[in-house]
Amino acid sequence: MKPFAYARPGDVAEAVRDVAAEPNAVFLGGGTNLVDHLRLGVARPDLVVDVRTLTSREVTDLPGGGLRLGAASTNSQVAADPRVRERYPVLAQALLAGATGQLRNMATTAGNPLQRTRCVYFQDVTTPCNKREPGSGCSAVGGYTRYHAVLGTPAALPDPNAPETCIATHPSDMAVALAALDAQVQVLGPAGERTVPFPELHRLPGDDPSRDTVLEHGELITAIDLPALPAGTRSAYRKVRDRASYAFALVSVAAVVTPDGELRLALGGVAHKPWRATRAEEVLRGQQLTEDAVRAAVAAELAAAQPQPGIDSGNGFKIPLVARTVLATVRGLLPEEQS
Amino acid sequence: MTDLLQPRAIGQDLVRRDGEAKVRGTATYAYETPVEHPAFAHPVTATIARGRVTAMDTAAAEALDGVLAVLTPFNAERLASTEDAEYAVLQGQDVGFRGQLIGVVVAETSELAREVADGIAVRYDEQPHDSELSADRPDLYAPAQVNAGHETDTAEGDVAAAMASAEVTLERTYSTAMYHNNPLEPHATTGLWDPAGDGFLTLWDSTQGVHPDRAAVCQVFGLQQEQVRVVCPYVGGGFGSKGLPHANVMLTALAARAVPGRPVKLALTRQQMFFLAGYRTPTIQRMQLAADSRGRLSAIAIDVVEQTSRIKEFAEQTGVPTRMMYASPNRRTTHRLAALDVPIPSWMRAPGECPGMFGPEVAMDELAEELGIDPVELRVRNEPEVDPETGKPWSSRNLVRCLREGAERFGWSGRRAHRDGDWLVGTGVASSVYPTMRQATSTANVRFEDGRYVAEIGAADLGTGAWTILPQITADALGVDVADVDVRIGDTRYPTASVAGGSSGTNTWGSALVVAAREFRTKFGADPRDGDEASGDVDQAAQDDTHSPYAFGAQFVEARVNADTGEIRVPRLLGVFGVGRVINPRTARSQLIGGMTMGLSMALHETSAWDPRIGQVANHDLAEYHITVNADVGEIEAHWIDEHDPYVNAMGSKGIGEIGIVGTAAAVVNAVHAATGVRVRHLPVTLDKLLPALD
């Protein structure tokens, strides 16, 4: 592990100043992702600024029925909060589908969505990776792509040598639920406060795969707000993985159905970011939410999906798996007579 | 016939003698051995799969404060023997596989050693590598023999003619994946070189055999046995990967000799274990079965293709169980290897039998389906009277009883594939087998000391229960209460013991203990004096060569497949085994359900995803290399029949460490087929292989 300085400032403003002042500085939350990366040499900061005790650990009610999740509230705590369980079952389920009890006890509300995208080659400093070493190339293309993206990628076989190529997926379950819930991210940065709609927090690789989110250097998440949902809204999270527990999603689905039949849908395990299925939502807008309509909408969403070839047959199976998992998840949220 | 012990302590489900120390965290493992002022070593490994190291820039590293030594092929001491390419660490610049050891850094802290090792710039002359196994490679070759000294190929009768004339034939290709043993405790060693006199090396090593470990180190370093002590009281799992020392042990010894008088600790990282600690070769198995309409086999054949490393051969004996499992007049088994630029394969729980009972046991299920015969019944109809391979009678063979009792307990006759809500449900069965082996050397001492009986033997307990069951055997051989017996193991200061491998430990060490105990009683009678001591060798124990000794079993599986997503769950796993006399039901059950769980893991989860472009396992950590977790295991039951075998040894026991993993994966595949109609012939069974068949 590369030696680094460790700072524990007195408040969030100081923490933001500390990180902003040092180009190679990072915030430390629960550490469940960063500490792994420090050990592996994937993250090599000069300064680690510990914010675990600086931001709120509370889950508080917002006017109108929403909830504010303090940045330092833990995944276990949020998953167990009766208000979350009652009003946002999709979030409680997503949290409990992630990692293990021990990790959920450490991982925080702000840290979980900010975990890096996951890729075996990103984790291995001996292989080229545009995200870890910009411009070095992408080892994943044509390699072990089982957990890689099918949406938001330029082509079925991107150029592995191009500096923008990255087909990694974002591994957070929580983030998929937050994307479906239209959560709002409260951010404090060197330039002050701002609010980022959760579906816009994460980014596609674009021309810079090294960046996973739109946050600027020194910007710190202080809270995540869950907007109120209409009474009678139903929601669910379904995670499909290679073993029953403690595995990243092959595909996951967060679905929210309002009483007037509006579907909000987000997908995990399929893209560089939690994938809000806006195309499917558009197709369904104003339509009766039937299985056939959902099937057609998901097909529209997946029209641009690109299977990645690779060892062990690649990841083309994810495309039908997404469609099937969405259907199964939404079916469970429809009133009896519609399903 | 052996002179069987009267079981008194044997058969009791005594708690593990080492259990409390392990639960309380006071049991010391190799890396945590308390030593004065330890230094820490971290390997430098090759990042090319084939070529030569032409230069390593170590000057900056050597100059760093806290760095004690940097060893490379350019400055490491020359070893006495480089005959074994795996052990010839830092002896040459050639790179035979990615991840191979090319250096080591010894430093004051483990963090510093690792950071420095990872930062050493290495220049290579890289050559194209070739690491992709396939059955149609032109360079496949027949090894001189396969693991455990078995013949490479065997043939009896004429399989081709039988295939041509049979009423029903089946010809299928199956494959098993590459697997890594992945014990929880990594391969770790604390080494101390005392330069006084001729020098003395102490290794606290995580090993399945302190004596075999010492023998290898002595040969490589040209040391006398008296100059080396290996200590290993506890092992955090081995599964075969600590059966033979790997290169890390030699590297630790090199590092220790570079800093005389300083203990050096070296543990492989989990990632390094995917390169340096052995693994199970992937296998490709072409099966042929010929049968009459009643299911009697007229031919059974398996042609195996698998891999080894170009720098050291290991040939898994995958075809071996087909030689003896079922009665058939025409039989053929072959093994062909591809020597690739890959890490060196080695033992993994039930080498040979584990992969080698996958193809045959799925093929038998396919044949049963083709014939419309109950797969249990098909196996019963092919029960051989004597060992088809040797013509010898069985020491005991109770496969049919295991199948019948398992069927009864499982509710096999009432089975029906059906849909339960969103889940498609099916059941499957497969047979298990494992040879009963005894190693040629092992010695035990029995001594009367302070009013207690003390037995000493350099045996190993990998979590299997040796600490607990060897006292049970000794007590019965002495005719005393087990509470009055202490057994000391895990140190080369005790008499020579064989490796804990091939499920042979209890048979071998127990036989030596019985000889020693009986000798003790003969010499000193029932009323010994303090210090009275006798020893016994395993080769003095009765050895029956006229029978064929094997353990058998039957495994039953209920599989559920989600109709939407293809997710696979196994809520029920039940095995019945014929393993001779069970010495301790508690530790035996643990071994059997542990094996079955590992078999489930092989069926559904484990696969080392080989990236032939780079020449390494892509998923080389435990987040990505999936091992079955608690949530994957539902009801799991291991039973055994009351089996009396007077031929195997004085305990009447057969090995149980490995048979549990044999056949499980086939039973899972057969159950998934019953549930979905999909026959997955290439492990693991994952949802993507089932999705296309779900409507």
PDB file of N, CA and C in Angstrom, chain B residues 533-571:
ATOM      1  N   GLU B 533       8.046 -46.839  26.354  1.00  0.00           N
ATOM      2  CA  GLU B 533       7.728 -46.320  25.025  1.00  0.00           C
ATOM      3  C   GLU B 533       7.855 -47.420  23.981  1.00  0.00           C
ATOM      4  N   ALA B 534       6.966 -47.420  23.038  1.00  0.00           N
ATOM      5  CA  ALA B 534       7.051 -48.370  21.921  1.00  0.00           C
ATOM      6  C   ALA B 534       6.705 -47.631  20.644  1.00  0.00           C
ATOM      7  N   SER B 535       7.217 -48.139  19.545  1.00  0.00           N
ATOM      8  CA  SER B 535       6.861 -47.490  18.281  1.00  0.00           C
ATOM      9  C   SER B 535       6.328 -48.524  17.304  1.00  0.00           C
ATOM     10  N   GLY B 536       5.646 -48.042  16.300  1.00  0.00           N
ATOM     11  CA  GLY B 536       5.071 -48.931  15.292  1.00  0.00           C
ATOM     12  C   GLY B 536       5.060 -48.278  13.930  1.00  0.00           C
ATOM     13  N   ASP B 537       5.273 -49.104  12.915  1.00  0.00           N
ATOM     14  CA  ASP B 537       5.250 -48.603  11.537  1.00  0.00           C
ATOM     15  C   ASP B 537       3.997 -49.111  10.820  1.00  0.00           C
ATOM     16  N   VAL B 538       3.539 -48.313   9.915  1.00  0.00           N
ATOM     17  CA  VAL B 538       2.364 -48.732   9.152  1.00  0.00           C
ATOM     18  C   VAL B 538       2.668 -50.011   8.372  1.00  0.00           C
ATOM     19  N   ASP B 539       3.917 -50.208   7.982  1.00  0.00           N
ATOM     20  CA  ASP B 539       4.190 -51.406   7.176  1.00  0.00           C
ATOM     21  C   ASP B 539       4.191 -52.681   8.021  1.00  0.00           C
ATOM     22  N   GLN B 540       4.065 -52.523   9.332  1.00  0.00           N
ATOM     23  CA  GLN B 540       3.899 -53.711  10.175  1.00  0.00           C
ATOM     24  C   GLN B 540       2.422 -54.082  10.329  1.00  0.00           C
ATOM     25  N   ALA B 541       1.545 -53.206   9.888  1.00  0.00           N
ATOM     26  CA  ALA B 541       0.111 -53.486  10.015  1.00  0.00           C
ATOM     27  C   ALA B 541      -0.314 -54.458   8.916  1.00  0.00           C
ATOM     28  N   ALA B 542      -1.306 -55.261   9.243  1.00  0.00           N
ATOM     29  CA  ALA B 542      -1.789 -56.232   8.259  1.00  0.00           C
ATOM     30  C   ALA B 542      -2.239 -55.498   7.000  1.00  0.00           C
ATOM     31  N   GLN B 543      -1.844 -56.023   5.869  1.00  0.00           N
ATOM     32  CA  GLN B 543      -2.189 -55.379   4.597  1.00  0.00           C
ATOM     33  C   GLN B 543      -2.814 -56.427   3.699  1.00  0.00           C
ATOM     34  N   ASP B 544      -4.014 -56.169   3.283  1.00  0.00           N
ATOM     35  CA  ASP B 544      -4.713 -57.131   2.431  1.00  0.00           C
ATOM     36  C   ASP B 544      -4.548 -56.710   0.975  1.00  0.00           C
ATOM     37  N   ASP B 545      -3.990 -57.594   0.161  1.00  0.00           N
ATOM     38  CA  ASP B 545      -3.818 -57.260  -1.252  1.00  0.00           C
ATOM     39  C   ASP B 545      -4.761 -58.043  -2.151  1.00  0.00           C
ATOM     40  N   THR B 546      -5.618 -58.804  -1.513  1.00  0.00           N
ATOM     41  CA  THR B 546      -6.442 -59.705  -2.321  1.00  0.00           C
ATOM     42  C   THR B 546      -7.831 -59.135  -2.608  1.00  0.00           C
ATOM     43  N   HIS B 547      -8.114 -57.993  -2.020  1.00  0.00           N
ATOM     44  CA  HIS B 547      -9.424 -57.382  -2.254  1.00  0.00           C
ATOM     45  C   HIS B 547      -9.250 -55.968  -2.802  1.00  0.00           C
ATOM     46  N   SER B 548     -10.305 -55.507  -3.405  1.00  0.00           N
ATOM     47  CA  SER B 548     -10.303 -54.159  -3.960  1.00  0.00           C
ATOM     48  C   SER B 548     -11.055 -53.244  -2.993  1.00  0.00           C
ATOM     49  N   PRO B 549     -10.333 -52.296  -2.361  1.00  0.00           N
ATOM     50  CA  PRO B 549     -10.983 -51.484  -1.323  1.00  0.00           C
ATOM     51  C   PRO B 549     -11.448 -50.111  -1.827  1.00  0.00           C
ATOM     52  N   TYR B 550     -12.712 -49.883  -1.754  1.00  0.00           N
ATOM     53  CA  TYR B 550     -13.288 -48.589  -2.150  1.00  0.00           C
ATOM     54  C   TYR B 550     -14.427 -48.219  -1.201  1.00  0.00           C
ATOM     55  N   ALA B 551     -14.633 -46.937  -1.052  1.00  0.00           N
ATOM     56  CA  ALA B 551     -15.859 -46.437  -0.425  1.00  0.00           C
ATOM     57  C   ALA B 551     -16.823 -46.051  -1.544  1.00  0.00           C
ATOM     58  N   PHE B 552     -18.111 -46.222  -1.261  1.00  0.00           N
ATOM     59  CA  PHE B 552     -19.129 -45.872  -2.260  1.00  0.00           C
ATOM     60  C   PHE B 552     -20.192 -44.993  -1.630  1.00  0.00           C
ATOM     61  N   GLY B 553     -20.959 -44.358  -2.485  1.00  0.00           N
ATOM     62  CA  GLY B 553     -22.034 -43.528  -1.962  1.00  0.00           C
ATOM     63  C   GLY B 553     -23.035 -43.188  -3.041  1.00  0.00           C
ATOM     64  N   ALA B 554     -24.146 -42.617  -2.594  1.00  0.00           N
ATOM     65  CA  ALA B 554     -25.185 -42.176  -3.534  1.00  0.00           C
ATOM     66  C   ALA B 554     -25.680 -40.818  -3.078  1.00  0.00           C
ATOM     67  N   GLN B 555     -25.835 -39.920  -4.043  1.00  0.00           N
ATOM     68  CA  GLN B 555     -26.263 -38.562  -3.694  1.00  0.00           C
ATOM     69  C   GLN B 555     -27.550 -38.206  -4.425  1.00  0.00           C
ATOM     70  N   PHE B 556     -28.445 -37.603  -3.682  1.00  0.00           N
ATOM     71  CA  PHE B 556     -29.758 -37.221  -4.202  1.00  0.00           C
ATOM     72  C   PHE B 556     -29.938 -35.719  -4.048  1.00  0.00           C
ATOM     73  N   VAL B 557     -30.503 -35.106  -5.071  1.00  0.00           N
ATOM     74  CA  VAL B 557     -30.603 -33.641  -5.119  1.00  0.00           C
ATOM     75  C   VAL B 557     -32.001 -33.226  -5.552  1.00  0.00           C
ATOM     76  N   GLU B 558     -32.536 -32.220  -4.867  1.00  0.00           N
ATOM     77  CA  GLU B 558     -33.706 -31.522  -5.395  1.00  0.00           C
ATOM     78  C   GLU B 558     -33.249 -30.164  -5.882  1.00  0.00           C
ATOM     79  N   ALA B 559     -33.542 -29.870  -7.147  1.00  0.00           N
ATOM     80  CA  ALA B 559     -33.166 -28.577  -7.717  1.00  0.00           C
ATOM     81  C   ALA B 559     -34.417 -27.796  -8.075  1.00  0.00           C
ATOM     82  N   ARG B 560     -34.340 -26.498  -7.897  1.00  0.00           N
ATOM     83  CA  ARG B 560     -35.436 -25.607  -8.286  1.00  0.00           C
ATOM     84  C   ARG B 560     -34.884 -24.528  -9.207  1.00  0.00           C
ATOM     85  N   VAL B 561     -35.566 -24.311 -10.284  1.00  0.00           N
ATOM     86  CA  VAL B 561     -35.132 -23.318 -11.262  1.00  0.00           C
ATOM     87  C   VAL B 561     -36.248 -22.292 -11.423  1.00  0.00           C
ATOM     88  N   ASN B 562     -35.899 -21.020 -11.260  1.00  0.00           N
ATOM     89  CA  ASN B 562     -36.908 -19.976 -11.380  1.00  0.00           C
ATOM     90  C   ASN B 562     -37.358 -19.847 -12.829  1.00  0.00           C
ATOM     91  N   ALA B 563     -38.654 -19.918 -13.032  1.00  0.00           N
ATOM     92  CA  ALA B 563     -39.190 -19.942 -14.391  1.00  0.00           C
ATOM     93  C   ALA B 563     -38.988 -18.611 -15.109  1.00  0.00           C
ATOM     94  N   ASP B 564     -38.832 -17.537 -14.346  1.00  0.00           N
ATOM     95  CA  ASP B 564     -38.610 -16.225 -14.969  1.00  0.00           C
ATOM     96  C   ASP B 564     -37.137 -15.992 -15.274  1.00  0.00           C
ATOM     97  N   THR B 565     -36.299 -16.235 -14.290  1.00  0.00           N
ATOM     98  CA  THR B 565     -34.906 -15.784 -14.372  1.00  0.00           C
ATOM     99  C   THR B 565     -33.890 -16.905 -14.574  1.00  0.00           C
ATOM    100  N   GLY B 566     -34.314 -18.146 -14.394  1.00  0.00           N
ATOM    101  CA  GLY B 566     -33.367 -19.252 -14.518  1.00  0.00           C
ATOM    102  C   GLY B 566     -32.491 -19.450 -13.293  1.00  0.00           C
ATOM    103  N   GLU B 567     -32.678 -18.655 -12.257  1.00  0.00           N
ATOM    104  CA  GLU B 567     -31.887 -18.840 -11.022  1.00  0.00           C
ATOM    105  C   GLU B 567     -32.090 -20.261 -10.499  1.00  0.00           C
ATOM    106  N   ILE B 568     -31.002 -20.828  -9.979  1.00  0.00           N
ATOM    107  CA  ILE B 568     -31.023 -22.224  -9.564  1.00  0.00           C
ATOM    108  C   ILE B 568     -30.840 -22.301  -8.053  1.00  0.00           C
ATOM    109  N   ARG B 569     -31.671 -23.056  -7.418  1.00  0.00           N
ATOM    110  CA  ARG B 569     -31.548 -23.278  -5.982  1.00  0.00           C
ATOM    111  C   ARG B 569     -31.576 -24.782  -5.717  1.00  0.00           C
ATOM    112  N   VAL B 570     -30.839 -25.190  -4.710  1.00  0.00           N
ATOM    113  CA  VAL B 570     -30.835 -26.606  -4.329  1.00  0.00           C
ATOM    114  C   VAL B 570     -31.268 -26.706  -2.868  1.00  0.00           C
ATOM    115  N   PRO B 571     -32.568 -26.844  -2.648  1.00  0.00           N
ATOM    116  CA  PRO B 571     -33.045 -26.863  -1.267  1.00  0.00           C
ATOM    117  C   PRO B 571     -32.741 -28.170  -0.529  1.00  0.00           C
TER     118      PRO B 571
END
